[in-house]
Short mmCIF file of C-alpha atoms in Angstrom, two decimals:
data_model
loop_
_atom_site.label_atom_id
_atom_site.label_comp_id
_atom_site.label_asym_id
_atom_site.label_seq_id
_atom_site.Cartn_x
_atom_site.Cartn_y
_atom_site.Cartn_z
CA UNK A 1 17.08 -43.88 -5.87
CA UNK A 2 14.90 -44.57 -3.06
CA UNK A 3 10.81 -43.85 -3.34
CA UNK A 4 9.71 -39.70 -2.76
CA UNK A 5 6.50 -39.04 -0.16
CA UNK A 6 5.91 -36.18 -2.97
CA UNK A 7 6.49 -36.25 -6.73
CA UNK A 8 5.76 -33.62 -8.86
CA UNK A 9 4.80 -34.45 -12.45
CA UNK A 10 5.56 -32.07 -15.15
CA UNK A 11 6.96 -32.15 -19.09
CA UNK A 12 9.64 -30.77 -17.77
CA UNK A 13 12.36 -31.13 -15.36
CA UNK A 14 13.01 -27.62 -13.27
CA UNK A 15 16.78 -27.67 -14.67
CA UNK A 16 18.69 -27.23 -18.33
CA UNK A 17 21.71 -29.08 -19.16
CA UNK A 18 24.32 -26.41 -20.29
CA UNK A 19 28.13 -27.04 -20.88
CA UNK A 20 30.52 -25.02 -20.08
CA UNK A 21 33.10 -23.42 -21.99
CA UNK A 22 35.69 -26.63 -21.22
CA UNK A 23 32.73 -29.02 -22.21
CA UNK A 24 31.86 -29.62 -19.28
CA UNK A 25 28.13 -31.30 -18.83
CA UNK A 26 26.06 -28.56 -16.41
CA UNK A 27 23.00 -28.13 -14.69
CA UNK A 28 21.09 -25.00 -13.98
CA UNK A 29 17.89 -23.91 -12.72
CA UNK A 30 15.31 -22.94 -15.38
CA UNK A 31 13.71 -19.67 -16.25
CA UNK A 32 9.63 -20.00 -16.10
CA UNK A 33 6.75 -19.65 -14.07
CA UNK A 34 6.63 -23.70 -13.14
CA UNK A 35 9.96 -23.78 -11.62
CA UNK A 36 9.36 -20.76 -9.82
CA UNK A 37 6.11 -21.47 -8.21
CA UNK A 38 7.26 -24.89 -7.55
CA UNK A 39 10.87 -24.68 -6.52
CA UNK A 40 10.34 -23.10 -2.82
CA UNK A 41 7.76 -26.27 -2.23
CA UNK A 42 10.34 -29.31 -3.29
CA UNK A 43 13.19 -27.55 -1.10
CA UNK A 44 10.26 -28.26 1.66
CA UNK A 45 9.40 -31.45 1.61
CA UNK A 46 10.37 -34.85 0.76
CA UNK A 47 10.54 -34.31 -2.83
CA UNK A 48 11.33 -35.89 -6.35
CA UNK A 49 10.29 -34.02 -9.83
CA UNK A 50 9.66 -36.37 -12.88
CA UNK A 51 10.20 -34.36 -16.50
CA UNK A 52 12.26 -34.59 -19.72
CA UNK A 53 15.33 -33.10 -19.89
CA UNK A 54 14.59 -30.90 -22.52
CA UNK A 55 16.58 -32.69 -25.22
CA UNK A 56 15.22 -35.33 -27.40
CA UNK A 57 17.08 -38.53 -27.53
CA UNK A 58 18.58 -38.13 -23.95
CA UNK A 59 19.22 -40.77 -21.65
CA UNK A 60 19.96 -39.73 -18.41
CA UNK A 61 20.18 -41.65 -14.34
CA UNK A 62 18.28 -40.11 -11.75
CA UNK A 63 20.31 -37.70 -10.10
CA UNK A 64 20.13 -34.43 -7.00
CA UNK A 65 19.94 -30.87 -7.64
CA UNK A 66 19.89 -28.55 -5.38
CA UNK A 67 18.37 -30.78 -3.01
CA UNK A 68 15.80 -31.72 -5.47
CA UNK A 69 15.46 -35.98 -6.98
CA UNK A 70 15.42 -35.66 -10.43
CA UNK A 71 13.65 -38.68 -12.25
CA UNK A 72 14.33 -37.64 -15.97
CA UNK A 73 11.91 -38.75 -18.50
CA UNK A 74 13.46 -39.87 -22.08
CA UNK A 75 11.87 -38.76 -24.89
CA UNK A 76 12.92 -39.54 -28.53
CA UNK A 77 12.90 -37.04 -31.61
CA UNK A 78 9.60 -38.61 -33.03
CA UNK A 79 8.03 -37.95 -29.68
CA UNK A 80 9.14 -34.31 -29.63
CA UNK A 81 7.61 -33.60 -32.74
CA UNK A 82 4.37 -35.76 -32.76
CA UNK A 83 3.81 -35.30 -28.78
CA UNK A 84 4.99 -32.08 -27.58
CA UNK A 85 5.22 -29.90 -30.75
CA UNK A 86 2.06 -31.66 -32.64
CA UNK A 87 -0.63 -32.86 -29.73
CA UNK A 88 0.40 -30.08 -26.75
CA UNK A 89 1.13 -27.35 -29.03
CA UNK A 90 -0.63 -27.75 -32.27
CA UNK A 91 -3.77 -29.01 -30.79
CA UNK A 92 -4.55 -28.50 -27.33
CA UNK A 93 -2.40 -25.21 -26.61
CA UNK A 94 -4.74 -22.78 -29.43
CA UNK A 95 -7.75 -25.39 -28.58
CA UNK A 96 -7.57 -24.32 -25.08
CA UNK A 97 -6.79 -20.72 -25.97
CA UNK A 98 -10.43 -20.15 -27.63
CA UNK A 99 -8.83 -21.12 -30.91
CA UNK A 100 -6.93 -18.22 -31.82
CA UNK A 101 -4.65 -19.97 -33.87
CA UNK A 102 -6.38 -22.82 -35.39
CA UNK A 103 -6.03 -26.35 -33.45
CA UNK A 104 -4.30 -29.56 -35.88
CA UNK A 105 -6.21 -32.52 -35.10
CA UNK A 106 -3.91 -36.13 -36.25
CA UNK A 107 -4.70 -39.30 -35.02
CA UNK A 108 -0.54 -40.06 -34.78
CA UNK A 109 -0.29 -36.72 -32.49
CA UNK A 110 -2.96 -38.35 -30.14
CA UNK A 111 -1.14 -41.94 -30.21
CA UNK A 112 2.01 -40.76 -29.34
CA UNK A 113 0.67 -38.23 -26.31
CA UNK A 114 -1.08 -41.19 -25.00
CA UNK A 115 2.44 -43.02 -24.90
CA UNK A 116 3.78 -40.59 -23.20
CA UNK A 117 1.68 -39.81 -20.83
CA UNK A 118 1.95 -43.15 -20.05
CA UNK A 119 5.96 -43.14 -19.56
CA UNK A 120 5.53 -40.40 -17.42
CA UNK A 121 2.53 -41.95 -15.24
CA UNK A 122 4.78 -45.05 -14.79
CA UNK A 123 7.84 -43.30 -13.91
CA UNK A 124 5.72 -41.70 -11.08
CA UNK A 125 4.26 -44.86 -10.09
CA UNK A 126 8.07 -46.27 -9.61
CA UNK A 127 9.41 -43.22 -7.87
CA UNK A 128 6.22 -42.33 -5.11
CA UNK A 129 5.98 -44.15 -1.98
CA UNK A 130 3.30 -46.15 -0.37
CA UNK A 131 0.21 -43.74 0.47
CA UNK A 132 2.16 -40.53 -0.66
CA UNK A 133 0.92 -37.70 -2.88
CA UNK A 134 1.73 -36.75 -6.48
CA UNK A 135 1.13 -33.62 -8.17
CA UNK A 136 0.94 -33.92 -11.90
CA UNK A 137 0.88 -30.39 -13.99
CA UNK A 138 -0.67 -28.88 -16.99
CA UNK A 139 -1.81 -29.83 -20.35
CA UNK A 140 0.96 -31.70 -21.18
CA UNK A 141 -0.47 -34.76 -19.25
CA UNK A 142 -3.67 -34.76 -18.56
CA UNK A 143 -4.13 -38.46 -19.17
CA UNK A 144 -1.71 -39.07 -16.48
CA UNK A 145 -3.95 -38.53 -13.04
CA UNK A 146 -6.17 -41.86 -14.76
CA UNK A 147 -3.43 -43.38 -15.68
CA UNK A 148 -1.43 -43.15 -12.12
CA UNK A 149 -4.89 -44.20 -10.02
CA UNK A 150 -5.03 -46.97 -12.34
CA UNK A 151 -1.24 -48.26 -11.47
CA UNK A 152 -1.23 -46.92 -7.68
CA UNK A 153 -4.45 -46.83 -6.14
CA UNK A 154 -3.17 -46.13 -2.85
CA UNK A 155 -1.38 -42.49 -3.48
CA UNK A 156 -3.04 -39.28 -3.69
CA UNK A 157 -3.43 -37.41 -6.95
CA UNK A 158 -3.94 -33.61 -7.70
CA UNK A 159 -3.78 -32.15 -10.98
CA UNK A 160 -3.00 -28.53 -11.36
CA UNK A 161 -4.01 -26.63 -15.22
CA UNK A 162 -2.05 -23.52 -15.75
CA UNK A 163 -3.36 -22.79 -19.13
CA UNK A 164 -7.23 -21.40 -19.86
CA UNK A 165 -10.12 -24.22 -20.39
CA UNK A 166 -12.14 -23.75 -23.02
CA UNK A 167 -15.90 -23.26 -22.86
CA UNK A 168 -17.97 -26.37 -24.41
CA UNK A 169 -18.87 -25.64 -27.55
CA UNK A 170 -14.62 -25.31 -28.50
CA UNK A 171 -13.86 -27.74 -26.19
CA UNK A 172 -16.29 -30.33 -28.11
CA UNK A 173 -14.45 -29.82 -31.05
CA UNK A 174 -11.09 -32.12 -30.02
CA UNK A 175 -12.14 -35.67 -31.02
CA UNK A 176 -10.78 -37.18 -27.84
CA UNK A 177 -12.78 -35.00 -25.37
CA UNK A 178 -13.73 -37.86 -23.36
CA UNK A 179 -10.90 -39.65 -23.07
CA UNK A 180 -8.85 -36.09 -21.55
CA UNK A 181 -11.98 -35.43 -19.43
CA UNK A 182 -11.51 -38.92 -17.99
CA UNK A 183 -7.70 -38.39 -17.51
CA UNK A 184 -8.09 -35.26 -15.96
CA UNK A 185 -11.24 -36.64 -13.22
CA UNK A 186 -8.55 -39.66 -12.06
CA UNK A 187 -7.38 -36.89 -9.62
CA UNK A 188 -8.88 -36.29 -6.19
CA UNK A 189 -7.90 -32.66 -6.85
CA UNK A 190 -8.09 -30.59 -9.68
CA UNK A 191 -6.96 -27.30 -9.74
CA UNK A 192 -7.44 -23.90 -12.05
CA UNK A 193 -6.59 -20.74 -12.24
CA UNK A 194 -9.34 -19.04 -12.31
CA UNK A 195 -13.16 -20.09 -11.46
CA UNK A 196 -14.24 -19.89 -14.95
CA UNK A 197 -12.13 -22.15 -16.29
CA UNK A 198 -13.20 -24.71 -13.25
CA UNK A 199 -16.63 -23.64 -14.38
CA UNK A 200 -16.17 -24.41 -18.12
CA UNK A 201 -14.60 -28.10 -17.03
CA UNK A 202 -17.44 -29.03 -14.59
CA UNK A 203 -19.53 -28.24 -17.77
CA UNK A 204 -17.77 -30.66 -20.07
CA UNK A 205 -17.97 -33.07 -17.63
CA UNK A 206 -21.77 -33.10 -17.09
CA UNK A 207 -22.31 -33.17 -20.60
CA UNK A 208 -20.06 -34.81 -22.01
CA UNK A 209 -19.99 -37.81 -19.09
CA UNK A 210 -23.00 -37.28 -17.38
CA UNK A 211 -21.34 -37.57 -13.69
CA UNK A 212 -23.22 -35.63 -11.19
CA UNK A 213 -22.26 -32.44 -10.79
CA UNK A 214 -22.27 -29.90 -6.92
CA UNK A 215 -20.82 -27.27 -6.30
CA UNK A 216 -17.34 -27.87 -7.38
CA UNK A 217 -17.32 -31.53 -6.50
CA UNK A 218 -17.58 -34.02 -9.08
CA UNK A 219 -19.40 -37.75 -8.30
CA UNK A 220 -17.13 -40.21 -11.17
CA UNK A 221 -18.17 -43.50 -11.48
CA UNK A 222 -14.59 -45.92 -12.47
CA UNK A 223 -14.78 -48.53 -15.24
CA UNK A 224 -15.48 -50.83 -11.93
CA UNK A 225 -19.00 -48.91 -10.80
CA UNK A 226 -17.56 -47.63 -7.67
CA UNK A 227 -17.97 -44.34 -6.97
CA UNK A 228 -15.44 -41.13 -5.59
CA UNK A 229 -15.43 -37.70 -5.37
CA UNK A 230 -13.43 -34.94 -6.68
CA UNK A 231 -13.04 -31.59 -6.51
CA UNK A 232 -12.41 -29.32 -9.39
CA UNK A 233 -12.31 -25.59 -8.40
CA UNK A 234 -9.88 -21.99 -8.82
CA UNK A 235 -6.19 -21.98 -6.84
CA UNK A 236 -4.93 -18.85 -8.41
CA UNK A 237 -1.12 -19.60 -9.03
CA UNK A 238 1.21 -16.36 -7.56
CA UNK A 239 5.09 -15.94 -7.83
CA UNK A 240 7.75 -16.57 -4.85
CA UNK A 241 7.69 -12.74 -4.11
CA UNK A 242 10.79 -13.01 -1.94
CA UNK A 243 13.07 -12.52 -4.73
CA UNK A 244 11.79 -9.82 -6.58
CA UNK A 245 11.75 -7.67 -3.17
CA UNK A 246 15.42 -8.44 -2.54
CA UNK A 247 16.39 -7.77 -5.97
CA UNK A 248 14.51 -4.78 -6.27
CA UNK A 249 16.04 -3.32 -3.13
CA UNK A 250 20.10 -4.01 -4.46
CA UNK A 251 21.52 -1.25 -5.23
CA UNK A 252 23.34 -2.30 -8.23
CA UNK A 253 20.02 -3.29 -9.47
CA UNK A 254 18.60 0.17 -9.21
CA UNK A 255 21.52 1.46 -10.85
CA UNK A 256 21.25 -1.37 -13.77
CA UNK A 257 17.63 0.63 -13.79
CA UNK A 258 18.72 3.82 -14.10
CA UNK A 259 21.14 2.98 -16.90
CA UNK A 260 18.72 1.20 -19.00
CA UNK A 261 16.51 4.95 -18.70
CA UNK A 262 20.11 6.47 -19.70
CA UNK A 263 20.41 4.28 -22.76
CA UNK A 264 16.84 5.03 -23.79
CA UNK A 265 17.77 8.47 -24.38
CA UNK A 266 16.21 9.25 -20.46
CA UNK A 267 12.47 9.57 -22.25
CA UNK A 268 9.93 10.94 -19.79
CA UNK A 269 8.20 7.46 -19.73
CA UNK A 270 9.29 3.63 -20.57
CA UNK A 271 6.50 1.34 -21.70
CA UNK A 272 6.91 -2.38 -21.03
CA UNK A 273 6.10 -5.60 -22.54
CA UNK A 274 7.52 -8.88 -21.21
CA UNK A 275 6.12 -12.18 -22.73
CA UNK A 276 7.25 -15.89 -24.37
CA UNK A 277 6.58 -14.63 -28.33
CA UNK A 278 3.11 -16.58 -28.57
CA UNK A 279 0.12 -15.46 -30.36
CA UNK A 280 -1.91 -15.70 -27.51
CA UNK A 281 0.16 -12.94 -25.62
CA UNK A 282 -1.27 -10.06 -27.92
CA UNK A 283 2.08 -8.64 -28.87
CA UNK A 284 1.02 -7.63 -32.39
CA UNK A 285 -2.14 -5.82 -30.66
CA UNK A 286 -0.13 -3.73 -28.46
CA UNK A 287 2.37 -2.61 -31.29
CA UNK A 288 -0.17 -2.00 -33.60
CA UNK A 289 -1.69 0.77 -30.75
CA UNK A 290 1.27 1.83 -29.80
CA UNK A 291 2.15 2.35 -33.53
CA UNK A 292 -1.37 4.46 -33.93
CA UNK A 293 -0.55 6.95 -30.73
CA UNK A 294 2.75 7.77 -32.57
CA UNK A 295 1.15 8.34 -36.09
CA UNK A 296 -1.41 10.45 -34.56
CA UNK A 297 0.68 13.07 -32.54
CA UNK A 298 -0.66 11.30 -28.96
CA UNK A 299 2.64 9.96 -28.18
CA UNK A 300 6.24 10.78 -29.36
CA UNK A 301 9.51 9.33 -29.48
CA UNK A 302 11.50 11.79 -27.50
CA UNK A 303 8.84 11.12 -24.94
CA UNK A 304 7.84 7.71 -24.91
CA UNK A 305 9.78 4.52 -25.61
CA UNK A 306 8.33 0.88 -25.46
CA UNK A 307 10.53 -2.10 -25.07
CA UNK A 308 9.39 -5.29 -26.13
CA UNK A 309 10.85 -8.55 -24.43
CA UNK A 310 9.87 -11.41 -26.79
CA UNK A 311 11.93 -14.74 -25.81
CA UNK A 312 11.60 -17.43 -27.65
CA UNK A 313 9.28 -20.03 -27.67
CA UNK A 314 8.49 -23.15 -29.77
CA UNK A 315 10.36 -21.85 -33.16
CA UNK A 316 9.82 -25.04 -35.26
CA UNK A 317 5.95 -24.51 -34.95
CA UNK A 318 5.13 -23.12 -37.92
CA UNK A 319 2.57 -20.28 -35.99
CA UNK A 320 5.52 -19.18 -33.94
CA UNK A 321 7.86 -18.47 -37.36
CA UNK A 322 4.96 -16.32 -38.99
CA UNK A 323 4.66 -15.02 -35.90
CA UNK A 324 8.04 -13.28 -35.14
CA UNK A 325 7.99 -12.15 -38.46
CA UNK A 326 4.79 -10.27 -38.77
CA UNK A 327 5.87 -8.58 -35.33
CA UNK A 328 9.51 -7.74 -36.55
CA UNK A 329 8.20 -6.37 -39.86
CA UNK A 330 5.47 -4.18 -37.94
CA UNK A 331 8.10 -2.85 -35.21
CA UNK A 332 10.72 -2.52 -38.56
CA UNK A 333 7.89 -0.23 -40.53
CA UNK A 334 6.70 1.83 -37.08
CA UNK A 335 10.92 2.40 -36.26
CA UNK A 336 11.64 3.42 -39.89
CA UNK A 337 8.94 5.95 -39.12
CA UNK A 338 9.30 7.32 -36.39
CA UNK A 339 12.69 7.02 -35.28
CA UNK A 340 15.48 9.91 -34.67
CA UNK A 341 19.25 9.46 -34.24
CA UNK A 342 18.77 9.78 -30.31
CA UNK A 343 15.12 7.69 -29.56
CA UNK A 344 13.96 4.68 -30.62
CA UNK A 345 10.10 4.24 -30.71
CA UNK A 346 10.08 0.45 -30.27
CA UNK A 347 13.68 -1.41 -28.51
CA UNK A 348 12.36 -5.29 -29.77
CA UNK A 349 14.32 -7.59 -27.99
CA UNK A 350 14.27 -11.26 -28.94
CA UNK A 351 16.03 -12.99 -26.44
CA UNK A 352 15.62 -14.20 -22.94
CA UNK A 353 17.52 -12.60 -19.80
CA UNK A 354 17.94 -13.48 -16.38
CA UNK A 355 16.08 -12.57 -12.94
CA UNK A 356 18.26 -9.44 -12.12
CA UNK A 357 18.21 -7.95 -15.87
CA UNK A 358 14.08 -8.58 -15.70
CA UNK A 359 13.80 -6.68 -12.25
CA UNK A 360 15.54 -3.68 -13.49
CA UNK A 361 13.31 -3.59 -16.64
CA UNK A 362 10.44 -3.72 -14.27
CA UNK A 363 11.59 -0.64 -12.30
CA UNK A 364 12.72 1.57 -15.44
CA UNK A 365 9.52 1.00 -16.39
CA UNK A 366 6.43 3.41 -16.10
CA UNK A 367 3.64 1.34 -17.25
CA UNK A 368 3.87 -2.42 -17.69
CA UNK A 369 1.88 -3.60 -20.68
CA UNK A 370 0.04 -7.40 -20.17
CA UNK A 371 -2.37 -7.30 -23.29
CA UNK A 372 -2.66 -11.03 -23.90
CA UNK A 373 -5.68 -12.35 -26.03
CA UNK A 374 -6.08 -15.24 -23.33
CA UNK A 375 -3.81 -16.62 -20.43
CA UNK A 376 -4.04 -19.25 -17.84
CA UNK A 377 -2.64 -16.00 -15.14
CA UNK A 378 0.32 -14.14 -16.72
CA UNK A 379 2.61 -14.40 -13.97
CA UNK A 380 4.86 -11.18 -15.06
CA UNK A 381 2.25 -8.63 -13.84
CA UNK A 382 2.54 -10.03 -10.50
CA UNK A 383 6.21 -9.95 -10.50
CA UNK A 384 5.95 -6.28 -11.97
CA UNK A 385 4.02 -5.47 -9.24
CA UNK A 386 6.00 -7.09 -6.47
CA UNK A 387 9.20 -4.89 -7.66
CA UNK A 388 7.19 -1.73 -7.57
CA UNK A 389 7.93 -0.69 -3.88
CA UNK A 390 7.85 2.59 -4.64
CA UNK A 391 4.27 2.43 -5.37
CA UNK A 392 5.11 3.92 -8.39
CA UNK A 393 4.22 2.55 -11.94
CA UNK A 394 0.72 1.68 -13.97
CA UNK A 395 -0.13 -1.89 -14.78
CA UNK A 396 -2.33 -2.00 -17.92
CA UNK A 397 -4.00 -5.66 -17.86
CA UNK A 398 -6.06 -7.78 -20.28
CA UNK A 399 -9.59 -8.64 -18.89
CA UNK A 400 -8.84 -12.23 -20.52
CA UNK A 401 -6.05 -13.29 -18.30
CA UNK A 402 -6.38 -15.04 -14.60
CA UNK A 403 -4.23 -12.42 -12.97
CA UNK A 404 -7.81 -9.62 -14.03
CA UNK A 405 -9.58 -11.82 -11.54
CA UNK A 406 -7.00 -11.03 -8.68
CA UNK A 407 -5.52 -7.76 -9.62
CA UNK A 408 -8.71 -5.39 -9.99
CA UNK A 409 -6.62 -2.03 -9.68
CA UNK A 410 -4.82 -2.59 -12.86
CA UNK A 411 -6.40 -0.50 -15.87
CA UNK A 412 -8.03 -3.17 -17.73
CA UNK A 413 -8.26 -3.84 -21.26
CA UNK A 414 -9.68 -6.02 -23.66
CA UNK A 415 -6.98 -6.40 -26.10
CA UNK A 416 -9.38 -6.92 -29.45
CA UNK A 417 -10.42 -3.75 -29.17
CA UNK A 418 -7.26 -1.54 -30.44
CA UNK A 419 -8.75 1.59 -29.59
CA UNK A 420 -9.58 0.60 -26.19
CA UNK A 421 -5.50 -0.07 -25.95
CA UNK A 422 -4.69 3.16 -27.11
CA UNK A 423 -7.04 4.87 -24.47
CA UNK A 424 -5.50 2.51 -21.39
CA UNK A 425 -2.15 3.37 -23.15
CA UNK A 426 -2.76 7.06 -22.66
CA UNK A 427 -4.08 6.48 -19.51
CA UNK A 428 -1.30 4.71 -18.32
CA UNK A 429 1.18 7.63 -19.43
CA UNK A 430 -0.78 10.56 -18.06
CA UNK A 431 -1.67 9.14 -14.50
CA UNK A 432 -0.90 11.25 -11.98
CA UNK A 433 1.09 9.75 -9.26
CA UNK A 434 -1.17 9.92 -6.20
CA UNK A 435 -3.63 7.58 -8.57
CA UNK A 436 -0.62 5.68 -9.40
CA UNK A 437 0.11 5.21 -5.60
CA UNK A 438 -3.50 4.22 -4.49
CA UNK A 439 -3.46 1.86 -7.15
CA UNK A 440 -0.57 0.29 -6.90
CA UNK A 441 -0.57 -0.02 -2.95
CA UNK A 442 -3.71 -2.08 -3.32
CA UNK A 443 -1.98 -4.83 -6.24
CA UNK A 444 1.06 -4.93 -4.16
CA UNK A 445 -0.89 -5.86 -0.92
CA UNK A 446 -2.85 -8.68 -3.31
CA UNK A 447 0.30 -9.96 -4.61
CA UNK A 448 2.50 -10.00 -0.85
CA UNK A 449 -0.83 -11.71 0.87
CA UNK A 450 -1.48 -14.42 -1.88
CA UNK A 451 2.25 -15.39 -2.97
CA UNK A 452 3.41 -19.00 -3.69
CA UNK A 453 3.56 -20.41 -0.38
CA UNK A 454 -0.30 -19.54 -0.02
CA UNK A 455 -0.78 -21.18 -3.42
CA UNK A 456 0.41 -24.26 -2.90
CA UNK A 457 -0.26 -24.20 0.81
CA UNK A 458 -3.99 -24.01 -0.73
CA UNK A 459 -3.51 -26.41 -3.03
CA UNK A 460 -1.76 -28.84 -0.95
CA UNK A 461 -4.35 -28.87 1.79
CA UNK A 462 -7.20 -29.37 -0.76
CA UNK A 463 -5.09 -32.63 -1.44
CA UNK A 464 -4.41 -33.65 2.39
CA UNK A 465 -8.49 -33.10 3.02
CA UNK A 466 -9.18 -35.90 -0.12
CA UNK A 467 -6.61 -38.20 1.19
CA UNK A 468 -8.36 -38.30 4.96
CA UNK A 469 -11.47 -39.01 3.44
CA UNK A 470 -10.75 -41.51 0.65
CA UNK A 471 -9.81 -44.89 2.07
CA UNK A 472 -7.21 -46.35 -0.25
CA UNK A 473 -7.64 -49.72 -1.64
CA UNK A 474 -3.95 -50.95 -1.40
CA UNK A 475 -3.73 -48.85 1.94
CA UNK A 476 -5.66 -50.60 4.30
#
């Protein structure tokens, strides 16, 4: 395949290989907030993606989907385990997430993420043209950036981080904090999404480097004494909103809604939760309140229902397995309770489902319930929003995810404090509708003015400023 002007960088490709019922090898496009952020942009421009398949031991030519260059990345059962599973997930992913779950450190894990990251920084190298742009993504590969600049001086580099970054004194825990720091810096643009996490990086750096630090640009000295500068600040990641407005407006949509209501025995309010079962969404936090209100007398089952989307997510980690089955034991005990023959206190649904299914959730739903312990943004209250053109509907939000920073006319929670739930919870179920409206109004106007296309639009010309005023060496 010929050379891309723009390659985007990420573990994985936007696609999943399916077969069909005859056998037949498929493609389709994934679920996921990547893909959807990302998706509108490569249909705009000049684009290739570089990512694994999502298979281990998969061999695969470059090929087109929809209109997309796909540069697949092969990646073999060790590195699936030792790489993805043991370095992203078992070390960085509760590092990075204030160490909920507590971070594996092996020296193996690190090996094999630094041959990785390679692969993928020399697959980029081979597929970007001369003086183009590649945007690498998340904590996956955040060696890449150094590694590309060191293969292809002449391109432009941004980095975006979708997950939280930790404050210093967790950060300095991971034995290879300097190398990551120095991976991360071989960007001219570094993106986060929110400006406490840019805050917590530019901290690591002047620490743990000693590069001079203004504003949010950052002075790095290369292994070769010359000097460049890089900036490391907030672009608040948003959803393609288009979508969600169509949807929401089909009537066959609206009358999936309605049914889903009908098959909850038509209770006078629907409680939400929608999340990837992870321990850093505080799923067990929000049953556990919920689960209070009901023992108490606050809430009842003919009354109120909550339905739980949980899809799954990393089950060979061992955290994910205890996971699912401390949740399915506490929504087994608070059913076996409190259940009659017509309601159902808690409708736990462990599966994934596509777009249409998820908008029609969102609109049977009264409140929408985003109680996660720490996030990078949460990208389902915006999309709960966006649906919600009725101005109808309560968002209760977790003061620890991005989307707090943005969406101030949520009812905010901190998710710790159970209690506190239980209060938003009731809150939530008891607004009256003209707060509902005012409140709601104001998120939906947030979430239609900043969308995708202003995200990467912001993004994007961060990266075209840095390439005007950096003078490639193999460019002039």
């Amino acid at each position: 395949m010929s050379t891309a002007e723009f390659v985007v960088v990420a573990n994985r490709l936007p696609v999943d290989r399916i077969f069909s019922a005859d056998g037949e090898e498929q493609w389709r496009t994934s679920p996921g907030g990547l893909v959807a952020a990302l998706e509108p942009v490569m249909q705009s421009v000049d684009g290739a993606w570089v990512g694994w398949a999502g298979q281990p031991d998969l061999e695969i030519e470059p090929f087109v989907f929809d209109g997309i260059r796909l540069m697949p990345i092969a990646l073999s059962e060790q590195d699936v385990e030792e790489y993805y599973e043991g370095f992203a997930n078992d070390t960085i992913w509760p590092l990075y997430h204030d160490v909920i779950a507590p971070p594996q450190y092996h020296r193996e894990w690190w090996d094999a993420y630094v041959r990785v990251n390679r692969r993928f920084a020399e697959a980029a190298a081979d597929t970007v043209e001369r003086g183009g742009t590649v945007w690498v993504h998340d904590y996956q590969l955040q060696l890449v950036p150094q590694m590309l600049r060191e293969l292809r001086g002449d391109v432009t580099i941004g980095y975006f981080h979708h997950i939280p970054f930790p404050a210093h004194g967790l950060y300095a825990q991971l034995p290879w904090r300097d190398q990551v720091l120095r991976g991360v810096l071989g960007a001219d643009v570094i993106g986060f999404q929110r400006a406490q996490d840019a805050t917590y990086f530019l901290t690591a750096v002047r620490r743990r480097l000693g590069f001079a630090v203004k504003g949010s640009s950052v002075a790095v000295v290369d292994d070769d004494g010359s000097e460049r500068h890089v900036t490391a600040r907030a672009f608040p990641i948003s959803i393609d909103t288009a979508p969600y407005l169509e949807l929401a407006a089909r009537p066959d949509v609206r009358q999936r809604a309605a049914e889903i209501r009908a098959s909850l025995g038509n209770p006078k309010k629907i409680l939400l939760g929608v999340d990837r079962l992870d321990y850093t969404k505080g799923i067990r936090h929000r049953i556990k309140a919920f689960g209070e209100l009901l023992d108490q007398g606050h809430l009842s089952v003919q009354d109120v229902c909550f339905v739980q989307v949980a899809s799954p997510s990393r089950e060979r980690v061992d955290a994910y397995m205890h996971l699912r089955d401390e949740i399915e034991v506490a929504v087994a005990r608070i059913n076996g309770t409190h259940d009659t023959m017509d309601h159902t206190a808690i409708r736990y649904l462990h599966q994934g489902y596509p777009r249409e299914e998820m908008v029609a959730l969102y609109l049977a739903a009264d409140v929408m319930l985003v109680t996660a312990l720490r996030d990078g943004m949460n990208l389902v209250a915006k999309e709960y929003v966006a649906t919600r053109a009725d101005n109808r509907g309560v968002l209760v939000l977790s003061e620890f995810t991005g989307a707090a920073d943005e969406l101030r006319q949520a009812v905010r929670v901190n998710p710790h404090d159970i209690e506190g739930v239980k209060e938003a919870i009731m809150t939530a179920v008891q607004m009256p509708e003209a707060e509902q409206s005012r409140r709601m109004r104001s998120l939906r106007k947030r979430v239609l003015e900043n969308d995708v296309t202003a995200w990467s639009s912001s993004f994007l010309g961060a990266l075209e400023r840095a390439r005007s005023e950096h003078v490639r060496p193999e460019a002039e």
